[in-house]
Short mmCIF file of C-alpha atoms in Angstrom, two decimals:
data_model
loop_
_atom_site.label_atom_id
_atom_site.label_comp_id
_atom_site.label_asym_id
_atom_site.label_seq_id
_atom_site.Cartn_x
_atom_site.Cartn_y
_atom_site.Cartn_z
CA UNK A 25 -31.66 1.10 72.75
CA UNK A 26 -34.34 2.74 69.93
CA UNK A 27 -37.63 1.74 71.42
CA UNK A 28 -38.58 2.72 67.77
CA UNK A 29 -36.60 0.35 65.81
CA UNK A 30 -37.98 -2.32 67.65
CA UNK A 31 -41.45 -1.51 67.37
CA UNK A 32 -41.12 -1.51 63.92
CA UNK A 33 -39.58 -4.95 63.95
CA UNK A 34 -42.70 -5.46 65.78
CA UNK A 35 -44.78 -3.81 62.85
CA UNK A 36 -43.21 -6.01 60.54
CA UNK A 37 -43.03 -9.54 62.63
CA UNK A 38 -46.98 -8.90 62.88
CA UNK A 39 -47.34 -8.57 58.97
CA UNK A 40 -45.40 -11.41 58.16
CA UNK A 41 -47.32 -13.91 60.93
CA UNK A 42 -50.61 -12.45 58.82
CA UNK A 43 -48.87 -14.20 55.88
CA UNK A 44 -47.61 -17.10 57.43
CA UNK A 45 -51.32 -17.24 59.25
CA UNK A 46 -52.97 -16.87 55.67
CA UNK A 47 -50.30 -19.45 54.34
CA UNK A 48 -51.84 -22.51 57.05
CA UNK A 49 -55.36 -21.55 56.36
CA UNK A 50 -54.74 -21.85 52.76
CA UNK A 51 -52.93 -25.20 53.27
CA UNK A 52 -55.72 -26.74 55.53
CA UNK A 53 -57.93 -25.82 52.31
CA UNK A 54 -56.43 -27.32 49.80
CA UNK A 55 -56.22 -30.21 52.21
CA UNK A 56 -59.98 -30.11 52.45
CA UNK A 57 -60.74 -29.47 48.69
CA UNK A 58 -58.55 -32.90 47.70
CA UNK A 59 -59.26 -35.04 51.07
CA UNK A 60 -55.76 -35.57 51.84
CA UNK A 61 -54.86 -34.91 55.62
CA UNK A 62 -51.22 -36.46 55.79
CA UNK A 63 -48.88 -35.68 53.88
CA UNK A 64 -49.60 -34.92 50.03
CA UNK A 65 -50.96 -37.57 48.41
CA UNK A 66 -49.05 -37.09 45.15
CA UNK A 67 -51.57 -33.90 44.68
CA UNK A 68 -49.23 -31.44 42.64
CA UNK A 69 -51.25 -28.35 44.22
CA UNK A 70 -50.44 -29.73 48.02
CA UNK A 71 -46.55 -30.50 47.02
CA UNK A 72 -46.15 -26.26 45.73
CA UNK A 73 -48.35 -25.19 49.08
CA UNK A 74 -46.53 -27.16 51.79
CA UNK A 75 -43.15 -26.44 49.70
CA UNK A 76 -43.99 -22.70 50.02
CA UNK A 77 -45.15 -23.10 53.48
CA UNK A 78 -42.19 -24.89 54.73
CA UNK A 79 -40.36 -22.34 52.87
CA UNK A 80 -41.71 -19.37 54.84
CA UNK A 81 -40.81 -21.44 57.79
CA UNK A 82 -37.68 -21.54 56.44
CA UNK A 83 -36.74 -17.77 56.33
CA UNK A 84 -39.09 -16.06 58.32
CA UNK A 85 -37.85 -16.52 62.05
CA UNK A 86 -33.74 -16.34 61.06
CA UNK A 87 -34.69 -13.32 59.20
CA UNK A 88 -36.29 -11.53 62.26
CA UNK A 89 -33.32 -13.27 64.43
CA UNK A 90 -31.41 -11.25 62.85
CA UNK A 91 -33.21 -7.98 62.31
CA UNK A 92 -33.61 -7.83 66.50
CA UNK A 93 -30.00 -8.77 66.59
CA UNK A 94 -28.91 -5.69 64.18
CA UNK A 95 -31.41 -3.60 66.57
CA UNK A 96 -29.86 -4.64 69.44
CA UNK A 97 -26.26 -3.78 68.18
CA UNK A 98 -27.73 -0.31 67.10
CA UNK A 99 -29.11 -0.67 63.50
CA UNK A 100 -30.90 2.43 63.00
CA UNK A 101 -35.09 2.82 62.42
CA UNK A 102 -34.66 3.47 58.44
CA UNK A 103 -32.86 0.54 57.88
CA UNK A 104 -35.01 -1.68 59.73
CA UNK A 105 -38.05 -0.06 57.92
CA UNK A 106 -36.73 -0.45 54.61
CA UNK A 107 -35.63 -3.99 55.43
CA UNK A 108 -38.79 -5.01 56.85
CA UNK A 109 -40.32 -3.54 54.05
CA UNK A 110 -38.67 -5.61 51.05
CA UNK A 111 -38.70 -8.82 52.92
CA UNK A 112 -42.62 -8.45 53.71
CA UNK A 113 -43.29 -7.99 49.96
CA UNK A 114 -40.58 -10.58 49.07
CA UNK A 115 -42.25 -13.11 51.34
CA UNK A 116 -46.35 -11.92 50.24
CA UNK A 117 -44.98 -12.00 46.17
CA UNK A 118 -43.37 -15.30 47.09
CA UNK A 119 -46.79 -16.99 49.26
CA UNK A 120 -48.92 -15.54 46.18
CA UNK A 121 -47.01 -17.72 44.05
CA UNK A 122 -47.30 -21.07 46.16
CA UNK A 123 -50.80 -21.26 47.43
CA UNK A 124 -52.03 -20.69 43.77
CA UNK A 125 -52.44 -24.16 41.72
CA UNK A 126 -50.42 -21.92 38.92
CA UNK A 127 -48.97 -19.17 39.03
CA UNK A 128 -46.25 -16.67 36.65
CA UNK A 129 -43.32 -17.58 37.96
CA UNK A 130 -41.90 -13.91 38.20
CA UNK A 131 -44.08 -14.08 41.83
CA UNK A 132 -41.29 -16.67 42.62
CA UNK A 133 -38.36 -15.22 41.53
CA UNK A 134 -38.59 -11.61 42.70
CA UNK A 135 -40.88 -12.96 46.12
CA UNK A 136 -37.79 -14.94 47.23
CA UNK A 137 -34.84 -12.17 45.35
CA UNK A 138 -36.73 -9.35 48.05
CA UNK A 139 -36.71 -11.67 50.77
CA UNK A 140 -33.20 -12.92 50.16
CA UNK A 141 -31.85 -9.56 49.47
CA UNK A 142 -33.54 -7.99 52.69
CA UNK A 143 -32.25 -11.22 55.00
CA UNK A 144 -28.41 -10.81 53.52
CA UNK A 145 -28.05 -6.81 53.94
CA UNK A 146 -29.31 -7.86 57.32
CA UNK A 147 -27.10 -10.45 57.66
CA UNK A 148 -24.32 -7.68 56.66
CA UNK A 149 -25.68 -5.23 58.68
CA UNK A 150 -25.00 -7.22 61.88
CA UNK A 151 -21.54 -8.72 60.95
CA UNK A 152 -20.95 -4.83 60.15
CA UNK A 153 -22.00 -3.65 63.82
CA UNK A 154 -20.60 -6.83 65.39
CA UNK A 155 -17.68 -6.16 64.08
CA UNK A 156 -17.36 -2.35 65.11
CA UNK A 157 -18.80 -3.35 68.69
CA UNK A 158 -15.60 -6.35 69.17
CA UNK A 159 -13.05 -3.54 68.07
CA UNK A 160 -14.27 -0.20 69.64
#
């Protein structure tokens, strides 16, 4: 196994909890600034944070699933650096767009085309090895 491709899934599961970790401060403030604790209160800025929040929860964890399955099957340290790399700015374009009350919405569309373009070569990547490892 590359000890090195896994540390740099490492690298890049630590940036992306950062984001996620930013993501549920910036929830509990907006919370705080409009007094609602449950739910969202019909407040348009809580709906777009706790959509983008459950949206990181979304992809994050099947996208690192994945990565440390494509690892484990012999994905080599480039690819999982380059990977890591596009879905980390996918998914900090894509948080910059939700926790702001307004925001351009090219944050939105190229955040989540990184992220979803880094999770399905992944994806590919693995069904690629998978495949190889079944036939050798």
């Amino acid at each position: 196994m590359n000890i090195q491709a896994f540390a740099a899934i490492g690298l890049y599961a630590f940036l992306n909890s950062v984001i996620l970790w930013w993501i549920a401060v910036k929830t509990g403030q907006v919370r705080a600034r409009h007094k609602v604790w449950m739910g969202d209160g019909g407040v348009p800025h809580i709906i777009r944070v706790l959509r983008g929040h459950a949206n990181a929860i979304e992809n994050v964890p099947m996208f690192f699933v994945t990565m440390m399955l494509g690892v484990i099957l012999g994905a080599p340290v480039l690819a999982v650096h380059i990977l890591g790399v596009v879905f980390t700015v996918g998914r900090f374009l894509h948080m910059l767009h939700f926790m702001a009350e307004d925001a351009p919405r090219w944050q939105r569309g190229i955040g989540y085309g990184l992220s979803f373009l880094a999770w399905f070569l992944a994806a590919l990547g693995v069904l690629g090895h998978s495949v190889m490892a079944l036939w050798a």
